[in-house]
Each structure stands twice: as structure tokens, then as C-alpha cells.
mmCIF file of C-alpha atoms in Angstrom:
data_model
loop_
_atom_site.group_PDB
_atom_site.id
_atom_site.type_symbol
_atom_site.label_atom_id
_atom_site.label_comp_id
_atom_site.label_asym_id
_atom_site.label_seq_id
_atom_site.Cartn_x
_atom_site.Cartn_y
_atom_site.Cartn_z
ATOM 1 C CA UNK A 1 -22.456 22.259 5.471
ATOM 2 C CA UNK A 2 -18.366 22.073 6.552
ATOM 3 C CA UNK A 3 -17.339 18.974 5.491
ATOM 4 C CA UNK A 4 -13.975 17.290 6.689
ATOM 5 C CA UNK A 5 -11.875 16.230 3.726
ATOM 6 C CA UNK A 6 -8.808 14.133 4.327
ATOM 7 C CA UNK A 7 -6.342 14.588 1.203
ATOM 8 C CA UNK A 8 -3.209 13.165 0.533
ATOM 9 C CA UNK A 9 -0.785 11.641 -2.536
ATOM 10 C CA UNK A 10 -0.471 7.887 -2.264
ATOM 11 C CA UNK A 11 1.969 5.337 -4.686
ATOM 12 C CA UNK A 12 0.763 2.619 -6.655
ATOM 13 C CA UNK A 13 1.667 0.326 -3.518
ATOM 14 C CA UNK A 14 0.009 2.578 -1.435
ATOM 15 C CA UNK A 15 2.987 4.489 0.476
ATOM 16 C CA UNK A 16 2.407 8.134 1.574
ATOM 17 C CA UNK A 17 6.502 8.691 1.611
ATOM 18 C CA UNK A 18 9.191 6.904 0.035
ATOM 19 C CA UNK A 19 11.609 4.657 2.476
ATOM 20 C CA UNK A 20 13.664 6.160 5.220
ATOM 21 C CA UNK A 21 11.902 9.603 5.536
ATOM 22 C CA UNK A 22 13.120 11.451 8.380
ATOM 23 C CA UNK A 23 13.354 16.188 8.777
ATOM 24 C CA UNK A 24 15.600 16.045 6.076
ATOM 25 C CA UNK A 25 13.902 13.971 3.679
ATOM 26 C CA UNK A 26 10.441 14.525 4.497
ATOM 27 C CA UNK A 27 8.617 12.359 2.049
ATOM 28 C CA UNK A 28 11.796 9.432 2.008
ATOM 29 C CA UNK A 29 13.764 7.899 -0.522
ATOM 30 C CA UNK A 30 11.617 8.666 -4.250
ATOM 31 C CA UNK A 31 9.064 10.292 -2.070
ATOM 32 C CA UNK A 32 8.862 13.339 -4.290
ATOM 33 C CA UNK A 33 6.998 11.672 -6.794
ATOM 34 C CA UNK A 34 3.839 11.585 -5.255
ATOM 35 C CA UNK A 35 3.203 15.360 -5.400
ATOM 36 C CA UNK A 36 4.623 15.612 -9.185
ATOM 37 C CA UNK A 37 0.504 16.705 -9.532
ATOM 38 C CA UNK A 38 0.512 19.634 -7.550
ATOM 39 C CA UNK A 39 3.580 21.317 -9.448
ATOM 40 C CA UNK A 40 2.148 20.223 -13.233
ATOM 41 C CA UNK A 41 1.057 23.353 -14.920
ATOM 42 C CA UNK A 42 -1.211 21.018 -17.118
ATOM 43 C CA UNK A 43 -4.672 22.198 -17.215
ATOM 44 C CA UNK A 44 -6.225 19.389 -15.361
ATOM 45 C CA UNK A 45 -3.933 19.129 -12.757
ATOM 46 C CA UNK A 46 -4.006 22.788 -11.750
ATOM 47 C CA UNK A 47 -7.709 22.981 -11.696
ATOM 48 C CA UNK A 48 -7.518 20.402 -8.948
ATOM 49 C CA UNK A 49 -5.117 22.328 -6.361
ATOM 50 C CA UNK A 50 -7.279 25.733 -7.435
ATOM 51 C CA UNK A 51 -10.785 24.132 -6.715
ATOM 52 C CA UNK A 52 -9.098 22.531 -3.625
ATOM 53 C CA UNK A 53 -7.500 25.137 -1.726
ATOM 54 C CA UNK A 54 -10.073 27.789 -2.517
ATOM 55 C CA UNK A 55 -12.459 26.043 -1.302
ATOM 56 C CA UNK A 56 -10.187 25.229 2.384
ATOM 57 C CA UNK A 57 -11.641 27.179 5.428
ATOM 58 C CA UNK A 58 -9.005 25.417 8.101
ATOM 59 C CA UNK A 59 -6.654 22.518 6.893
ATOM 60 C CA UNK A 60 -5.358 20.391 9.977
ATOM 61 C CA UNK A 61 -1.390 18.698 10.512
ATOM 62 C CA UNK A 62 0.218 16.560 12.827
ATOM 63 C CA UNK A 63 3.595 15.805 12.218
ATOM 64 C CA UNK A 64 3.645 17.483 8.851
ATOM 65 C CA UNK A 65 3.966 20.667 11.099
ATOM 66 C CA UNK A 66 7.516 19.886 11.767
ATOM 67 C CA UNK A 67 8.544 19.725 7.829
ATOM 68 C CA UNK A 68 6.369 22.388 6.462
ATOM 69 C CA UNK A 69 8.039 24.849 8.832
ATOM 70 C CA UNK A 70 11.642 23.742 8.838
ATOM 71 C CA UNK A 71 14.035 25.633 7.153
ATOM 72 C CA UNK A 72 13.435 23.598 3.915
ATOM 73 C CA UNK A 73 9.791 23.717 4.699
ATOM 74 C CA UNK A 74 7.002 26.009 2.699
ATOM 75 C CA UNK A 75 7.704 28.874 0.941
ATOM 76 C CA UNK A 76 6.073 31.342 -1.433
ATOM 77 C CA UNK A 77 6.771 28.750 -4.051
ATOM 78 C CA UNK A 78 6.094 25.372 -2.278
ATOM 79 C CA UNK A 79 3.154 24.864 0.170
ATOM 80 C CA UNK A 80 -0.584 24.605 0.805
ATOM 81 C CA UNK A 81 -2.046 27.536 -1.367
ATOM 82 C CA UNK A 82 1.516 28.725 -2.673
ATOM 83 C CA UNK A 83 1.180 29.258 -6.017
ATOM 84 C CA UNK A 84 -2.997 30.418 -5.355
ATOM 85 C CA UNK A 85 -4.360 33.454 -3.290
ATOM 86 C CA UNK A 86 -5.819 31.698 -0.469
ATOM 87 C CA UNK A 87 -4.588 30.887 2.790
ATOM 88 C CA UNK A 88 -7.102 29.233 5.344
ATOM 89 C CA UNK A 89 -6.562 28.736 9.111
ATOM 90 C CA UNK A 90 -3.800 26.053 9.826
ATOM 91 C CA UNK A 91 -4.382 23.773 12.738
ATOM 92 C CA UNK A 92 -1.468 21.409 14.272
ATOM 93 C CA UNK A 93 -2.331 18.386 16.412
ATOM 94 C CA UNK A 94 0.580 18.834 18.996
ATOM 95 C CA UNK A 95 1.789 17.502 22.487
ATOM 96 C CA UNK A 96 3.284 20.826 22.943
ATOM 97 C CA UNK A 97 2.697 24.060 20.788
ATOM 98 C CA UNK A 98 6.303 25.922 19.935
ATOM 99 C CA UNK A 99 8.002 28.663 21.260
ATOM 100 C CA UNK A 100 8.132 30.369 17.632
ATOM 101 C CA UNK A 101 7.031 29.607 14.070
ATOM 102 C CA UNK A 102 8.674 30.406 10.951
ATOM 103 C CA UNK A 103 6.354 30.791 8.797
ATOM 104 C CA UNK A 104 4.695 33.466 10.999
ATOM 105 C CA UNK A 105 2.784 35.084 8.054
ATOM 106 C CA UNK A 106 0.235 32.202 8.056
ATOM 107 C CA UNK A 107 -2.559 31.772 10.728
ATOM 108 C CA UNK A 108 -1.291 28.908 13.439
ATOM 109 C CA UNK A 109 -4.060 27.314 16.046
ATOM 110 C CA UNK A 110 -2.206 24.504 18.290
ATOM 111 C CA UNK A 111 -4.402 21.952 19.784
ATOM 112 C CA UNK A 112 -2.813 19.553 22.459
ATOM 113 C CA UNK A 113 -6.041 17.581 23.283
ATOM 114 C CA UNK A 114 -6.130 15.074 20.591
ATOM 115 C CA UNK A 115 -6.949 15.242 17.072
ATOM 116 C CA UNK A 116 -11.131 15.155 17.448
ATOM 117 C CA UNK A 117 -10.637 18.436 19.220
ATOM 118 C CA UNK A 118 -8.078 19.193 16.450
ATOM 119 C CA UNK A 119 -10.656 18.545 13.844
ATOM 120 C CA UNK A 120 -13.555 20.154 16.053
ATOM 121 C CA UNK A 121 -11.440 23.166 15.966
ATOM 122 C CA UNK A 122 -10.407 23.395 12.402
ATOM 123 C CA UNK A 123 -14.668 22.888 11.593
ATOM 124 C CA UNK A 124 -15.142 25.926 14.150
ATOM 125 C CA UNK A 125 -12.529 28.132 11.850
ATOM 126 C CA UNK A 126 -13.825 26.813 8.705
ATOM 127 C CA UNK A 127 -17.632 27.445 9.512
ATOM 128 C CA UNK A 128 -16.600 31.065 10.534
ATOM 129 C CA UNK A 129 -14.508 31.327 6.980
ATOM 130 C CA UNK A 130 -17.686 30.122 5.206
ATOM 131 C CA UNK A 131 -19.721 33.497 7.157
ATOM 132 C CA UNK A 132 -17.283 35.370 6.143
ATOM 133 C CA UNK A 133 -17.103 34.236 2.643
ATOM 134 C CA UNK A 134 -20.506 33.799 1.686
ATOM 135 C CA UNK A 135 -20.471 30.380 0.412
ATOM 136 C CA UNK A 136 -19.095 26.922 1.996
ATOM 137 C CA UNK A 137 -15.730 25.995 2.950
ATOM 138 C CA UNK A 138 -14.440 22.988 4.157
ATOM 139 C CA UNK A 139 -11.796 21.515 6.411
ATOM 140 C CA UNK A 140 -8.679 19.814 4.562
ATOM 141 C CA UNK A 141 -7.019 17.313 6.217
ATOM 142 C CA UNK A 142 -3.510 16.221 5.550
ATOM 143 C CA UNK A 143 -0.527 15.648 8.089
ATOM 144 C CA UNK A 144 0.347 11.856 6.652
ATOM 145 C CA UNK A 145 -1.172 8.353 6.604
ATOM 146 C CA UNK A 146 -1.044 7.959 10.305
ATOM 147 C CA UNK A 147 -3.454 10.598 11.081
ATOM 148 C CA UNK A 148 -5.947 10.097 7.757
ATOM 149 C CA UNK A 149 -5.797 6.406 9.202
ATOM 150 C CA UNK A 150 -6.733 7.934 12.888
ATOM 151 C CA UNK A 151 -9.517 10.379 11.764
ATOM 152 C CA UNK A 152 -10.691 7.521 9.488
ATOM 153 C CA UNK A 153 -10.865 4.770 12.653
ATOM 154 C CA UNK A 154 -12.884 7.816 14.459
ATOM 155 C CA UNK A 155 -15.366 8.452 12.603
ATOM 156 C CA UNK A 156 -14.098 11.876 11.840
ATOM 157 C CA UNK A 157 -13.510 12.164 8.037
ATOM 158 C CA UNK A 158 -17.102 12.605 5.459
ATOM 159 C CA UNK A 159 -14.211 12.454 2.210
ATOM 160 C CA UNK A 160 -11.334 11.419 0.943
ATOM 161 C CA UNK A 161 -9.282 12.207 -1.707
ATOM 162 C CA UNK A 162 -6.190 10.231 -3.280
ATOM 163 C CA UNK A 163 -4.112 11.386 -5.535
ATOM 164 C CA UNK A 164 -2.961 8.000 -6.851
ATOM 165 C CA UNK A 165 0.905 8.758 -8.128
ATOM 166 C CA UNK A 166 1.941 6.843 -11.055
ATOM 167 C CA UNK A 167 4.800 5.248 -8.668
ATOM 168 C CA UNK A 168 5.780 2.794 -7.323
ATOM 169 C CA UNK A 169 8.421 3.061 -4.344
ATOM 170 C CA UNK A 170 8.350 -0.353 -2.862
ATOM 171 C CA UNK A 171 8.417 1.116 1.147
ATOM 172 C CA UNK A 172 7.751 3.860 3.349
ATOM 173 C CA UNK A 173 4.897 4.912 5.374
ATOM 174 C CA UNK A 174 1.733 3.139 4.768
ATOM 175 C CA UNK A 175 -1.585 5.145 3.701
ATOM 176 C CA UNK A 176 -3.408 1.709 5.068
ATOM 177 C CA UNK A 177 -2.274 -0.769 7.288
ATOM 178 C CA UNK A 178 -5.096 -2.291 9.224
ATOM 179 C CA UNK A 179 -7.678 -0.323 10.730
ATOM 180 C CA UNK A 180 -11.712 -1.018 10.232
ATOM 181 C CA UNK A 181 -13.042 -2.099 7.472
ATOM 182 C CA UNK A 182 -14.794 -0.070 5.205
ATOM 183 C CA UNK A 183 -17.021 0.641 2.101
ATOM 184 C CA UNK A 184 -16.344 4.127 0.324
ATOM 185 C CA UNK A 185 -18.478 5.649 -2.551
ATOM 186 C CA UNK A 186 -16.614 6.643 -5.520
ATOM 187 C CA UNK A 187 -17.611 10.149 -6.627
ATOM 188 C CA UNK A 188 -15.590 11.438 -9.094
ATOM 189 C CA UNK A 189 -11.909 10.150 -11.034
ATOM 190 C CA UNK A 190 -9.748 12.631 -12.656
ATOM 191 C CA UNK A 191 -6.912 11.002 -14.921
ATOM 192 C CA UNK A 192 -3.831 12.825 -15.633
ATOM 193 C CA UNK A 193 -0.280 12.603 -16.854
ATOM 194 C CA UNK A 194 1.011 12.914 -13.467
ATOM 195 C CA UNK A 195 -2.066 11.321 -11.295
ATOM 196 C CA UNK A 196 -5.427 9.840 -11.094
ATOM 197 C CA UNK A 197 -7.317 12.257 -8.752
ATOM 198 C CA UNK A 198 -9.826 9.423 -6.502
ATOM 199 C CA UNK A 199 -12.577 11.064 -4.479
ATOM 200 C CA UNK A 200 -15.425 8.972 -2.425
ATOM 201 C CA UNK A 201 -17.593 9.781 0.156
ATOM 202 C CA UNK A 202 -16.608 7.942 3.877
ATOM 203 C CA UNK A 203 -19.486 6.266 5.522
ATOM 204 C CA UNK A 204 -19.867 6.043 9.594
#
């Protein structure tokens, strides 16, 4: 079964960017800390983004759209999959899809009808990938605290997964702030140099 994982990099005081982010300082002020993980080559660390992204069948954005493909966006060095051999379906939650993208190598769906149809969509492509495949993919989502927090308040999300930064960066954008309350089931802690890897099942 597809499941709908929301992933993202968090502080120690629970920030999902540094202060003052903005296009040319995507994650803020210190921000680059967080994701410290995903470029370790220690053993641990790299076993994570491997067993993540391969096992990705769509991976949903919002905003993060705008940063990723900006010209100091992803690359073959820096992005979801980079440094792996997959690359699953990208969906972007939108107001109004662009005229041109990029990064025109990787598959682009834009929604404009909200981010359930967003994630609706991205299950759709994933459940296909999993066909294709032979075995069961899932959809990633990521795109910032805002929409985690969104898909969380909707019902929308079955996992998530922090990647607790040993940082602390005393502002930016909240993972949390408000929202319904909520019990989560811890399922499995990774500790590293660079991160503790949290994963717990969502209840509805």
C-alpha cells in the first residue's frame, strides 16, 4: 500500500530554516545545517537518503519549487536523488504552473487545486511507479513546515520523518506552531554524527 511520508530536517528548537530565508538564502541565516545528514558520506547517514529515495514513487513541493529550480537550485550534485539513481515523479502545489522549468530533465506535474489534490495526484503517480516496479513505493512529502503542518491538519500524512539537526538556530520558520493536537507512534531512531533520524506513524 502507497503510503504518504512527510520528510523534512528540523533544529533542536524546531525551525525548518534558519532566520531571514528568502530565493537567495533558501533555508535562512545557519539554515544549512539542517541537511549536514544528507551530504555525510558516513555509513549510516547514507543508508538513510538510499533507502529513502529509492523507495519515492512521486515526492510533492510547494514553495520549495521556487528554490530547487532557481539558478542556485538542484543540480547533479545537490537535490532529491542527486547523488542516487532514482528520480520519481515531482509534484508542485501551485496557484499558477510556469511558463518553463529549468530543470527540465526531471518529471514536473503542477496541481493548482489545493494540496489534497496535490497529494491525491502524487499517490496516483506513485501507485503506477509501484506497477511498474514490482514492489511498493511511496509518496515523499517535503516543500517546508507550512505544508507538513497543512497535510498534517488534513488528515493527509500516514508518516513522518525528522531529521533532528544537532542545531540550534534560535529563529526561522517553524516545523510546529499550533495546529491539532496529536499522538504519534515512534517507529524507529537512527543516531548519527550529523542527526538523529525520528520516524512515527501519524494517526487520523
Amino acid at each position: 500500500m502507497t503510503r504518504i511520508t512527510a520528510d523534512i530536517s528540523v533544529s533542536l528548537d524546531g525551525f525548518v530554516t534558519g532566520p531571514d530565508p528568502g530565493p537567495r538564502n533558501g533555508l535562512g541565516t545557519g539554515g544549512d545545517a539542517l541537511h549536514t545528514w544528507a551530504f555525510s558520506d558516513a555509513p549510516d547517514d547514507r543508508r538513510i537518503v538510499r533507502e529513502a529515495t529509492a523507495r519515492s514513487g512521486a515526492v510533492v513541493l510547494r514553495r520549495l519549487f521556487d528554490l530547487v529550480d532557481g539558478p542556485d537550485g538542484w543540480n547533479d550534485e545537490v537535490g532529491y536523488g542527486a547523488r542516487e539513481a532514482t528520480r520519481p515523479a515531482f509534484v508542485v502545489v501551485t496557484t499558477a504552473p510556469p511558463e518553463s522549468v529549468r530543470l527540465s530533465g526531471l518529471d514536473w506535474t503542477f496541481v493548482t487545486t489545493g494540496l489534497a489534490d496535490a497529494v491525491a495526484t502524487a499517490r496516483g503517480r506513485a501507485e503506477a511507479a509501484s506497477s511498474a516496479a514490482g514492489r511498493e513505493l511511496d509518496v515523499v512529502l517535503m516543500g517546508g513546515g507550512a505544508t507538513i503542518r497543512s497535510a498534517l491538519d488534513a488528515g493527509l500524512v500516514d508518516e513522518l520523518t525528522l531529521h533532528l539537526a544537532p542545531v540550534v538556530l534560535g529563529g526561522g520558520t517553524p516545523l510546529f506552531s499550533g495546529g491539532t493536537p496529536r499522538t504519534l507512534v515512534q517507529r524507529t531512531v537512527v543516531s548519527t554524527s550529523t542527526a538523529t533520524h525520528l520516524t512515527y506513524d501519524v494517526g487520523r
